[in-house]
Short mmCIF file of C-alpha atoms in Angstrom, two decimals:
data_model
loop_
_atom_site.label_atom_id
_atom_site.label_comp_id
_atom_site.label_asym_id
_atom_site.label_seq_id
_atom_site.Cartn_x
_atom_site.Cartn_y
_atom_site.Cartn_z
CA MET E 23 147.75 -16.42 -23.22
CA PRO E 24 146.85 -16.37 -26.90
CA ARG E 25 148.59 -14.00 -28.90
CA GLU E 26 147.58 -12.25 -32.23
CA ARG E 27 149.84 -12.98 -34.95
CA HIS E 28 150.25 -10.57 -37.93
CA PRO E 29 149.39 -11.71 -41.36
CA LEU E 30 152.33 -12.09 -43.82
CA SER E 31 152.50 -9.14 -46.36
CA LYS E 32 152.30 -9.96 -50.12
CA ASP E 33 155.69 -8.54 -50.27
CA LEU E 34 157.09 -11.08 -47.91
CA THR E 35 155.33 -13.74 -49.61
CA ARG E 36 156.70 -12.98 -52.98
CA ARG E 37 160.26 -12.50 -51.35
CA ARG E 38 160.00 -16.08 -50.03
CA ALA E 39 158.77 -17.40 -53.42
CA LEU E 40 161.80 -15.84 -54.92
CA LEU E 41 164.38 -17.10 -52.32
CA GLY E 42 163.25 -20.67 -52.33
CA GLY E 43 164.94 -23.55 -50.78
CA ALA E 44 166.15 -24.19 -47.15
CA ALA E 45 167.52 -20.45 -46.70
CA ALA E 46 163.77 -19.17 -47.48
CA THR E 47 162.13 -21.55 -44.93
CA THR E 48 164.87 -21.12 -42.11
CA LEU E 49 164.96 -17.15 -42.33
CA LEU E 50 161.00 -16.29 -42.68
CA ALA E 51 158.83 -17.00 -40.04
CA THR E 52 155.14 -17.76 -41.03
CA GLY E 53 152.94 -14.93 -39.41
CA THR E 54 155.48 -12.18 -39.10
CA GLY E 55 157.83 -12.22 -41.69
CA THR E 56 160.76 -12.65 -39.33
CA ALA E 57 163.25 -15.67 -38.93
CA ARG E 58 162.73 -19.01 -37.21
CA ALA E 59 165.64 -21.22 -36.38
CA ALA E 60 165.61 -24.63 -38.17
CA ASP E 61 169.26 -25.86 -37.80
CA THR E 62 172.05 -24.45 -36.56
CA GLN E 63 173.50 -21.89 -38.95
CA SER E 64 176.31 -19.32 -39.10
CA VAL E 65 175.89 -15.89 -40.29
CA ASP E 66 178.23 -13.05 -40.86
CA VAL E 67 176.84 -9.70 -40.40
CA ASP E 68 178.07 -6.13 -39.47
CA VAL E 69 175.73 -5.92 -36.54
CA ALA E 70 174.21 -8.59 -34.36
CA ILE E 71 171.31 -7.09 -32.17
CA ILE E 72 169.78 -9.02 -29.05
CA GLY E 73 166.40 -8.40 -28.60
CA GLY E 74 163.34 -7.81 -31.09
CA GLY E 75 161.29 -5.65 -29.09
CA LEU E 76 160.91 -1.84 -30.02
CA ALA E 77 164.29 -1.03 -29.13
CA GLY E 78 166.03 -3.63 -31.19
CA LEU E 79 163.93 -3.38 -34.24
CA THR E 80 164.26 0.31 -34.17
CA ALA E 81 167.95 -0.05 -34.26
CA ALA E 82 167.63 -2.84 -37.06
CA ARG E 83 165.56 -0.34 -39.19
CA ASP E 84 168.16 2.45 -38.83
CA LEU E 85 171.11 0.51 -39.22
CA THR E 86 169.78 -1.28 -42.17
CA ALA E 87 168.66 2.20 -43.81
CA ALA E 88 172.48 3.05 -43.18
CA GLY E 89 173.48 0.23 -45.32
CA LYS E 90 174.75 -2.28 -42.64
CA LYS E 91 173.94 -6.06 -42.61
CA VAL E 92 172.25 -6.71 -39.53
CA LEU E 93 170.55 -9.69 -37.85
CA ALA E 94 168.29 -9.44 -35.09
CA LEU E 95 167.81 -12.24 -32.68
CA GLU E 96 164.73 -12.73 -30.41
CA ALA E 97 164.30 -15.18 -27.82
CA ARG E 98 160.62 -15.35 -28.09
CA ASP E 99 158.34 -16.93 -30.84
CA ARG E 100 157.05 -13.22 -31.36
CA VAL E 101 158.46 -9.79 -31.67
CA GLY E 102 157.34 -6.71 -29.26
CA GLY E 103 159.20 -7.66 -26.02
CA ARG E 104 157.13 -6.17 -23.13
CA VAL E 105 154.45 -5.16 -25.94
CA VAL E 106 152.20 -7.77 -26.49
CA ASN E 107 148.53 -8.45 -27.99
CA LEU E 108 146.30 -10.90 -26.39
CA LYS E 109 143.39 -12.67 -28.36
CA LEU E 110 140.10 -12.30 -26.63
CA PRO E 111 137.76 -15.25 -26.62
CA ASN E 112 135.14 -13.22 -28.62
CA GLY E 113 137.70 -12.40 -31.43
CA GLY E 114 138.75 -9.13 -30.19
CA THR E 115 142.05 -7.88 -29.30
CA THR E 116 143.54 -6.39 -26.25
CA GLU E 117 146.85 -5.15 -24.93
CA GLY E 118 148.81 -7.43 -22.44
CA GLY E 119 151.83 -5.00 -21.90
CA GLY E 120 152.79 -1.62 -22.86
CA GLU E 121 149.66 0.05 -24.37
CA PHE E 122 149.37 3.79 -24.04
CA ILE E 123 150.95 6.76 -25.32
CA GLY E 124 150.64 10.45 -24.55
CA PRO E 125 152.02 14.10 -25.15
CA THR E 126 155.78 14.44 -25.90
CA GLN E 127 156.08 10.60 -26.87
CA ASP E 128 157.11 11.86 -30.02
CA ARG E 129 159.27 8.92 -31.41
CA ILE E 130 156.83 5.91 -30.83
CA LYS E 131 153.83 8.21 -32.20
CA ALA E 132 156.27 8.83 -35.64
CA LEU E 133 156.89 5.18 -35.71
CA ALA E 134 153.51 4.18 -35.69
CA ASP E 135 152.52 6.95 -38.38
CA ASP E 136 155.14 5.80 -40.67
CA LEU E 137 154.07 1.98 -40.03
CA GLY E 138 150.12 3.20 -40.67
CA VAL E 139 149.05 2.19 -36.96
CA GLU E 140 146.23 4.30 -35.89
CA THR E 141 145.57 5.70 -32.50
CA PHE E 142 142.41 6.47 -30.60
CA PRO E 143 141.54 8.36 -27.37
CA THR E 144 141.79 6.15 -24.17
CA TYR E 145 138.13 6.21 -22.95
CA ASN E 146 137.71 9.06 -20.56
CA THR E 147 134.19 10.19 -20.53
CA GLY E 148 132.09 10.05 -17.22
CA LYS E 149 133.29 9.72 -13.37
CA ASN E 150 136.34 7.86 -11.69
CA VAL E 151 135.84 5.86 -8.71
CA LEU E 152 137.66 6.09 -5.59
CA TYR E 153 137.39 3.13 -3.10
CA LYS E 154 138.89 4.15 0.07
CA ASP E 155 138.49 2.94 3.83
CA GLY E 156 135.79 0.71 2.72
CA LYS E 157 133.65 3.61 0.83
CA ARG E 158 132.85 3.78 -2.85
CA THR E 159 132.76 7.35 -4.12
CA PRO E 160 132.48 8.23 -7.80
CA TYR E 161 134.05 11.58 -8.73
CA ALA E 162 134.04 13.85 -11.81
CA THR E 163 137.39 14.53 -13.59
CA ASP E 164 136.56 17.90 -15.35
CA GLY E 165 136.03 20.06 -12.06
CA LEU E 166 138.84 22.38 -10.32
CA LEU E 167 140.75 19.34 -8.83
CA GLY E 168 140.71 17.30 -12.27
CA SER E 169 141.44 13.53 -11.69
CA VAL E 170 142.79 14.17 -8.32
CA PRO E 171 140.50 11.92 -6.21
CA PRO E 172 138.36 13.56 -3.55
CA ILE E 173 140.23 13.15 -0.43
CA ASP E 174 140.03 15.31 2.53
CA ALA E 175 141.07 19.22 2.17
CA ALA E 176 144.35 18.89 4.25
CA GLY E 177 145.38 15.81 2.19
CA LEU E 178 144.81 17.58 -0.91
CA ALA E 179 146.65 20.50 -0.02
CA ASN E 180 149.45 18.25 1.09
CA ALA E 181 149.46 16.07 -1.74
CA ALA E 182 149.55 19.37 -4.02
CA ALA E 183 152.55 20.58 -2.38
CA VAL E 184 154.72 17.48 -2.29
CA GLN E 185 153.93 17.28 -6.23
CA ALA E 186 155.08 20.76 -6.84
CA LEU E 187 158.29 19.89 -4.75
CA LEU E 188 158.84 16.56 -6.46
CA ASP E 189 158.54 18.67 -9.79
CA ASP E 190 160.93 21.29 -8.98
CA MET E 191 163.68 18.60 -7.55
CA ALA E 192 163.27 16.86 -10.88
CA LYS E 193 164.20 19.68 -12.90
CA LYS E 194 167.58 19.71 -11.34
CA VAL E 195 168.10 16.12 -12.39
CA PRO E 196 169.99 15.89 -15.99
CA VAL E 197 168.14 13.25 -17.95
CA GLU E 198 171.44 12.34 -19.71
CA ALA E 199 173.25 11.82 -16.21
CA PRO E 200 171.00 11.75 -13.38
CA TRP E 201 174.06 10.61 -10.97
CA THR E 202 175.53 14.13 -11.75
CA ALA E 203 172.64 16.10 -10.18
CA PRO E 204 173.96 18.75 -7.44
CA LYS E 205 172.30 16.57 -4.61
CA ALA E 206 172.31 13.37 -6.50
CA GLU E 207 174.15 11.62 -3.39
CA GLU E 208 171.73 12.82 -0.96
CA TRP E 209 168.85 11.72 -2.92
CA ASP E 210 170.20 8.62 -3.67
CA ARG E 211 171.00 7.61 -0.15
CA GLN E 212 167.19 7.37 0.60
CA THR E 213 164.22 5.32 -0.65
CA PHE E 214 161.24 7.29 -1.82
CA GLU E 215 159.33 5.78 1.11
CA THR E 216 161.56 7.52 3.78
CA TRP E 217 161.21 11.14 1.56
CA LEU E 218 157.55 10.36 1.50
CA ARG E 219 157.04 10.07 5.22
CA ALA E 220 158.80 13.13 5.95
CA ASN E 221 156.89 15.15 3.24
CA ALA E 222 153.48 13.43 2.73
CA VAL E 223 152.52 13.87 6.28
CA ILE E 224 148.94 13.61 5.91
CA PRO E 225 148.06 10.26 5.32
CA SER E 226 145.63 10.57 2.77
CA ALA E 227 148.02 12.38 0.74
CA ARG E 228 150.65 9.50 1.43
CA PHE E 229 148.02 7.29 -0.02
CA LEU E 230 147.91 9.31 -3.26
CA LEU E 231 151.50 9.17 -3.78
CA GLU E 232 151.87 5.44 -3.02
CA VAL E 233 149.17 4.88 -5.56
CA ALA E 234 150.91 7.08 -8.06
CA CYS E 235 154.05 4.94 -7.31
CA THR E 236 152.91 1.64 -7.59
CA SER E 237 150.85 2.50 -10.96
CA VAL E 238 153.99 4.23 -12.61
CA PHE E 239 156.81 2.00 -11.26
CA SER E 240 154.89 -1.23 -10.32
CA ALA E 241 157.19 -1.23 -7.58
CA GLN E 242 156.57 -0.04 -3.88
CA PRO E 243 158.00 3.26 -2.56
CA ARG E 244 160.26 1.31 -0.18
CA GLU E 245 161.91 -0.13 -3.28
CA LEU E 246 162.89 2.90 -5.30
CA SER E 247 165.69 5.38 -4.84
CA LEU E 248 164.33 8.89 -4.43
CA LEU E 249 166.96 9.99 -7.32
CA TYR E 250 165.38 7.30 -9.59
CA VAL E 251 161.91 8.75 -8.97
CA LEU E 252 163.40 12.25 -9.66
CA PHE E 253 164.92 11.12 -12.76
CA TYR E 254 161.84 9.31 -13.81
CA ILE E 255 159.71 12.47 -13.50
CA ALA E 256 162.26 14.25 -15.30
CA SER E 257 162.27 11.92 -18.18
CA ALA E 258 158.60 12.32 -18.69
CA GLY E 259 159.06 14.92 -21.28
CA ASN E 260 161.22 15.51 -24.30
CA GLU E 261 163.87 18.03 -25.24
CA SER E 262 161.65 21.11 -25.08
CA THR E 263 159.19 20.29 -22.59
CA PRO E 264 160.06 19.35 -18.99
CA GLY E 265 159.08 16.28 -17.25
CA THR E 266 156.12 16.38 -14.57
CA LEU E 267 154.72 13.99 -12.17
CA GLU E 268 151.22 14.73 -13.50
CA ARG E 269 152.26 13.71 -17.08
CA LEU E 270 153.04 10.32 -15.79
CA THR E 271 149.90 9.75 -13.73
CA GLU E 272 147.60 11.59 -15.89
CA THR E 273 145.15 10.11 -18.62
CA ALA E 274 143.79 13.19 -20.54
CA ASP E 275 147.06 15.01 -21.68
CA GLY E 276 149.14 12.47 -19.84
CA ALA E 277 150.96 9.26 -20.59
CA GLN E 278 147.67 7.16 -20.89
CA ALA E 279 145.92 9.44 -23.27
CA THR E 280 145.94 7.41 -26.53
CA ARG E 281 145.81 3.90 -27.71
CA PHE E 282 146.56 2.10 -30.59
CA VAL E 283 143.84 0.53 -33.05
CA GLY E 284 144.23 -3.04 -33.14
CA GLY E 285 146.42 -3.33 -29.96
CA SER E 286 150.28 -1.87 -29.34
CA GLN E 287 151.77 -4.91 -31.09
CA GLN E 288 150.85 -3.61 -34.19
CA VAL E 289 153.57 -1.28 -34.17
CA PRO E 290 156.38 -4.13 -33.66
CA LEU E 291 154.74 -6.81 -35.80
CA LYS E 292 154.50 -4.11 -38.94
CA LEU E 293 157.97 -3.09 -38.51
CA ALA E 294 159.26 -6.67 -38.22
CA ALA E 295 157.31 -7.27 -41.31
CA ARG E 296 159.12 -4.60 -42.96
CA LEU E 297 162.53 -5.71 -41.79
CA GLY E 298 161.70 -9.29 -42.98
CA ASP E 299 164.62 -11.91 -42.81
CA THR E 300 166.70 -9.05 -40.49
CA VAL E 301 164.70 -10.49 -37.76
CA ARG E 302 165.21 -14.00 -36.52
CA LEU E 303 162.54 -15.65 -33.64
CA SER E 304 163.05 -18.55 -31.19
CA SER E 305 166.60 -17.65 -30.87
CA PRO E 306 167.76 -16.79 -27.53
CA VAL E 307 171.41 -15.92 -27.04
CA ARG E 308 173.59 -17.90 -24.69
CA LYS E 309 177.10 -16.21 -25.28
CA VAL E 310 178.88 -13.38 -26.67
CA THR E 311 182.56 -13.77 -27.27
CA ARG E 312 185.20 -11.37 -28.69
CA GLY E 313 187.73 -12.91 -30.80
CA ALA E 314 191.46 -12.44 -31.31
CA GLY E 315 190.58 -10.08 -34.42
CA GLY E 316 188.07 -8.04 -32.39
CA ARG E 317 184.78 -9.66 -34.04
CA TYR E 318 182.15 -10.86 -31.90
CA THR E 319 180.82 -14.53 -31.86
CA VAL E 320 177.14 -14.36 -30.65
CA THR E 321 175.72 -17.86 -29.89
CA ALA E 322 172.19 -18.48 -30.18
CA ASP E 323 169.57 -21.38 -30.39
CA GLY E 324 169.86 -22.47 -34.00
CA VAL E 325 172.26 -19.63 -35.07
CA THR E 326 175.90 -18.54 -34.67
CA VAL E 327 176.40 -14.85 -35.78
CA THR E 328 179.60 -13.02 -36.40
CA ALA E 329 179.57 -9.28 -36.19
CA SER E 330 181.73 -6.33 -35.83
CA ARG E 331 179.43 -5.13 -33.41
CA VAL E 332 176.59 -6.14 -30.74
CA VAL E 333 173.81 -4.32 -29.68
CA VAL E 334 172.06 -5.71 -26.47
CA ALA E 335 168.44 -4.68 -26.52
CA VAL E 336 166.97 -6.46 -23.47
CA PRO E 337 166.28 -5.39 -19.82
CA PRO E 338 169.49 -5.17 -17.62
CA PRO E 339 168.49 -8.54 -15.60
CA LEU E 340 167.97 -10.41 -18.72
CA ALA E 341 171.48 -8.98 -20.28
CA ALA E 342 172.95 -10.10 -17.38
CA ARG E 343 171.96 -14.07 -17.88
CA ILE E 344 174.08 -14.03 -21.05
CA ASP E 345 177.64 -15.34 -20.72
CA PHE E 346 180.18 -12.56 -21.85
CA ASP E 347 183.76 -13.76 -22.81
CA PRO E 348 185.74 -11.71 -21.92
CA LEU E 349 184.03 -10.84 -18.98
CA LEU E 350 182.07 -7.49 -18.61
CA PRO E 351 183.66 -4.52 -16.52
CA ALA E 352 182.77 -4.97 -12.96
CA ALA E 353 180.69 -1.65 -13.14
CA ARG E 354 178.49 -3.02 -16.10
CA ASP E 355 178.08 -6.27 -14.18
CA GLN E 356 177.26 -5.02 -11.00
CA LEU E 357 174.81 -2.45 -12.46
CA ALA E 358 172.89 -5.11 -14.26
CA GLN E 359 172.78 -7.12 -10.84
CA ARG E 360 171.22 -4.13 -9.10
CA LEU E 361 168.53 -3.23 -11.08
CA PRO E 362 165.35 -5.56 -10.70
CA MET E 363 162.24 -5.88 -12.82
CA GLY E 364 158.75 -4.11 -11.47
CA SER E 365 156.37 -6.64 -10.47
CA ILE E 366 153.20 -6.38 -12.90
CA GLY E 367 150.26 -8.04 -14.31
CA LYS E 368 147.11 -7.22 -16.51
CA ALA E 369 143.72 -8.68 -16.06
CA ILE E 370 141.19 -8.04 -18.60
CA ALA E 371 137.61 -9.06 -18.24
CA VAL E 372 135.23 -8.86 -21.41
CA TYR E 373 131.51 -8.06 -21.35
CA ASP E 374 128.97 -7.92 -24.00
CA THR E 375 128.69 -4.27 -23.50
CA PRO E 376 130.68 -1.63 -21.69
CA PHE E 377 127.75 -1.44 -19.12
CA TRP E 378 129.70 0.99 -16.82
CA ARG E 379 129.23 3.76 -19.08
CA ALA E 380 125.90 3.72 -18.88
CA ASP E 381 126.06 4.21 -15.31
CA GLY E 382 128.24 7.51 -15.90
CA LEU E 383 131.70 5.68 -15.30
CA ASN E 384 134.78 5.78 -17.38
CA GLY E 385 136.37 2.55 -15.98
CA GLN E 386 139.08 4.17 -14.02
CA VAL E 387 139.77 3.28 -10.39
CA VAL E 388 141.77 4.29 -7.50
CA SER E 389 141.43 1.84 -4.56
CA ASP E 390 143.35 1.21 -1.26
CA THR E 391 142.57 -2.28 -1.36
CA GLY E 392 142.16 -5.55 -3.44
CA THR E 393 144.06 -7.04 -5.89
CA VAL E 394 143.29 -4.54 -8.57
CA ARG E 395 144.08 -1.25 -7.23
CA SER E 396 143.77 0.88 -10.55
CA SER E 397 141.83 -0.09 -13.95
CA PHE E 398 141.03 1.14 -17.35
CA ASP E 399 138.35 0.96 -19.73
CA ASN E 400 139.76 -1.18 -22.55
CA SER E 401 137.10 -1.55 -24.92
CA PRO E 402 137.46 -1.13 -28.62
CA PRO E 403 137.05 2.15 -30.43
CA ASP E 404 133.54 1.47 -31.39
CA GLY E 405 132.50 0.09 -28.07
CA ALA E 406 131.32 -3.05 -29.84
CA TYR E 407 131.89 -5.17 -26.45
CA GLY E 408 133.34 -3.98 -23.14
CA ALA E 409 136.55 -4.47 -21.76
CA LEU E 410 137.87 -3.85 -17.98
CA MET E 411 141.73 -3.87 -17.67
CA GLY E 412 143.26 -3.92 -14.28
CA PHE E 413 146.84 -3.94 -13.01
CA ILE E 414 148.36 -6.02 -10.78
CA GLU E 415 151.23 -4.29 -9.28
CA ALA E 416 154.42 -4.65 -6.90
CA ASP E 417 153.15 -6.43 -3.66
CA ARG E 418 149.80 -7.29 -4.95
CA MET E 419 151.43 -9.14 -8.01
CA ARG E 420 153.85 -10.78 -5.93
CA ALA E 421 151.34 -12.19 -3.86
CA ASN E 422 149.45 -13.64 -6.86
CA ASP E 423 152.62 -15.03 -8.72
CA GLY E 424 151.87 -18.35 -7.22
CA LEU E 425 148.26 -18.55 -7.64
CA SER E 426 146.32 -20.40 -10.43
CA GLU E 427 144.85 -18.17 -13.25
CA ALA E 428 141.32 -19.35 -11.65
CA GLU E 429 142.14 -18.05 -8.27
CA VAL E 430 143.30 -14.67 -9.54
CA LYS E 431 140.35 -14.31 -11.91
CA ALA E 432 138.07 -14.76 -8.66
CA ALA E 433 139.87 -12.15 -6.99
CA VAL E 434 139.72 -9.54 -9.80
CA LEU E 435 136.27 -10.08 -10.51
CA LYS E 436 135.55 -9.70 -6.65
CA ASP E 437 137.31 -6.29 -7.00
CA TYR E 438 135.44 -5.29 -10.29
CA VAL E 439 132.02 -5.85 -8.45
CA THR E 440 133.16 -3.79 -5.72
CA TYR E 441 134.15 -0.87 -8.31
CA PHE E 442 131.41 -1.58 -10.91
CA GLY E 443 128.36 -3.45 -9.63
CA ASP E 444 127.07 -7.06 -10.01
CA LYS E 445 127.31 -7.09 -13.65
CA ALA E 446 131.00 -7.38 -13.27
CA ALA E 447 130.55 -10.77 -11.87
CA SER E 448 129.90 -12.54 -14.89
CA PRO E 449 132.19 -11.68 -17.86
CA SER E 450 132.20 -13.46 -21.10
CA GLY E 451 135.76 -13.90 -21.47
CA PHE E 452 139.08 -13.27 -19.38
CA VAL E 453 142.69 -13.01 -20.07
CA LEU E 454 145.67 -12.37 -17.63
CA GLN E 455 149.29 -11.50 -18.37
CA ARG E 456 151.65 -11.95 -15.64
CA TRP E 457 155.01 -10.61 -16.66
CA ASP E 458 156.87 -11.74 -13.43
CA ASN E 459 156.24 -15.63 -14.92
CA GLU E 460 157.10 -14.33 -18.47
CA GLY E 461 160.48 -16.01 -19.09
CA PHE E 462 161.99 -13.55 -21.17
CA SER E 463 160.96 -10.52 -19.22
CA ARG E 464 160.58 -11.47 -15.51
CA GLY E 465 158.75 -8.65 -14.54
CA GLY E 466 157.89 -5.06 -15.89
CA PRO E 467 157.23 -2.29 -16.94
CA VAL E 468 160.93 -1.50 -16.25
CA ALA E 469 164.21 -2.34 -14.50
CA TYR E 470 164.31 0.24 -11.59
CA ALA E 471 166.95 1.64 -9.46
CA PRO E 472 167.09 1.35 -5.68
CA PRO E 473 169.04 3.17 -3.50
CA GLY E 474 172.82 3.72 -4.10
CA VAL E 475 173.01 2.34 -7.58
CA LEU E 476 172.48 5.29 -9.96
CA THR E 477 175.41 7.15 -8.38
CA GLN E 478 177.65 4.20 -8.30
CA TYR E 479 177.11 2.46 -11.44
CA GLY E 480 174.66 4.73 -13.56
CA ALA E 481 177.61 5.75 -15.80
CA ALA E 482 177.85 2.06 -17.04
CA LEU E 483 174.30 2.20 -18.09
CA ARG E 484 174.75 3.29 -21.72
CA THR E 485 178.84 3.17 -22.12
CA PRO E 486 179.93 0.56 -24.86
CA VAL E 487 182.06 -2.25 -23.94
CA GLY E 488 184.59 -2.56 -26.73
CA GLY E 489 182.08 -3.36 -29.58
CA ILE E 490 179.01 -4.06 -27.39
CA HIS E 491 176.40 -1.25 -27.30
CA TRP E 492 173.48 -1.11 -24.96
CA ALA E 493 169.58 -0.33 -25.85
CA GLY E 494 166.45 -0.88 -24.34
CA THR E 495 163.90 1.58 -22.58
CA GLU E 496 166.06 1.50 -19.24
CA THR E 497 168.75 3.34 -21.23
CA SER E 498 166.48 6.24 -22.59
CA ALA E 499 167.33 9.93 -21.21
CA TYR E 500 163.28 10.44 -22.08
CA TRP E 501 160.43 8.05 -21.29
CA CYS E 502 162.41 5.66 -19.80
CA GLY E 503 160.28 2.61 -18.97
CA TYR E 504 157.78 3.40 -21.97
CA MET E 505 157.57 2.36 -25.56
CA ASP E 506 158.64 5.85 -26.59
CA GLY E 507 161.85 5.43 -24.57
CA ALA E 508 162.42 2.12 -26.10
CA VAL E 509 162.32 3.46 -29.62
CA ARG E 510 164.35 6.27 -28.61
CA SER E 511 167.19 4.06 -27.21
CA GLY E 512 167.13 2.17 -30.78
CA GLU E 513 167.66 5.29 -32.63
CA ARG E 514 170.51 6.43 -30.38
CA VAL E 515 172.29 3.21 -30.37
CA ALA E 516 172.07 3.03 -34.08
CA LYS E 517 173.80 6.26 -34.52
CA GLU E 518 176.19 5.30 -32.21
CA VAL E 519 177.29 2.10 -33.94
CA ALA E 520 176.89 3.48 -37.33
CA ALA E 521 179.51 6.02 -36.52
CA ALA E 522 181.72 3.40 -34.89
CA LEU E 523 181.74 1.25 -38.10
#
């Protein structure tokens, strides 16, 4: 996939000129102001950070501000982790990963504001489309039901009751330690699917809740612990505002309310540019060793870093692929083994105009069939061209992982024609991001917990191991799985490490 690169700032260009020599060539990467490996080097710092996504970059920012010498090692040739901009054939930009923010996502918004990255409302004018049982039904989202699809009355009543019950149960889950909830053992013994079958007894209600599940987690209800789902709902708020299922699923006033001008990767790109040679690209970490003196040696491609503290800011399944010496405690290693990544892809079709708007549609779909079962209008703020973004999730993504891009494109466009008409058949461009096949993610948007994991191993999620500390959106008490959670985790771990040094 083509990816947008951020121009090197004048300040960084000036710094490179002043540095001169091989060190400058090695430490500054053209296009981001971050570091790129040339030859194997030895670097001594206070803190080595593994991961150049929002969590790792935020931790680097705060620790640098605290006067600590830091080096962040990013495996990819870009920063951002599960946040990436894709270059469109028409010269525009779209998001291949995390893209939306909404109310109570205070920390990502504060970071974007500080970096000068502007936001704009997700396009939400016009009707949604429900495609169910072979029938296409456009429906307004500003009536009594809001954005709830127009299913049968019994199903609506059942779905509303189930949602209220989930929200009420979630209020009893402590976001800092969900495994300590009064009914944690009971809730963690069952899948979300088992609970849904007992409570969403009307098929149409179960359909709505299952769509919500795959849309939020990119996992099927059978894969998720009920306790984890309740934690996730509780997490969709902040210190003063309780989380709700509605906030997770809604566009207006929900987690999908707002987008970033220029694409969401503008945030990590600009933060990395500000950090300069604190960040090094194309440096996957292979091993972390604790020496006899208590300092750590972090071995990455092209560089060996010694540090007093290590921050691991990558998803738990990826952290498990690093060789730790001495071995991590069994609880931490077992936790990482049991947190799989969701399965997700994003398919964006580009058109000369957002033609669906003229038909009174907002580009959003809920469907019970097809490769794409939910979609959004991903056009730029000025509507200069049209872009339909479809999520491919859970079982549907797994079914497409081994197909060619041409085969996935054909399936996606068939769905778009079903939802939006014949004009959708002939886009001027098409881009596809399959996170399952991304080497340093292997899925997304989050590593989730199946039954039994949180109650048995959850306490190891954030607990430091000697001088090794854990960050990443999966470790966040609020907005776990989102960009905001990643930023929060970076801020939390920076305070933790600074206090320990």
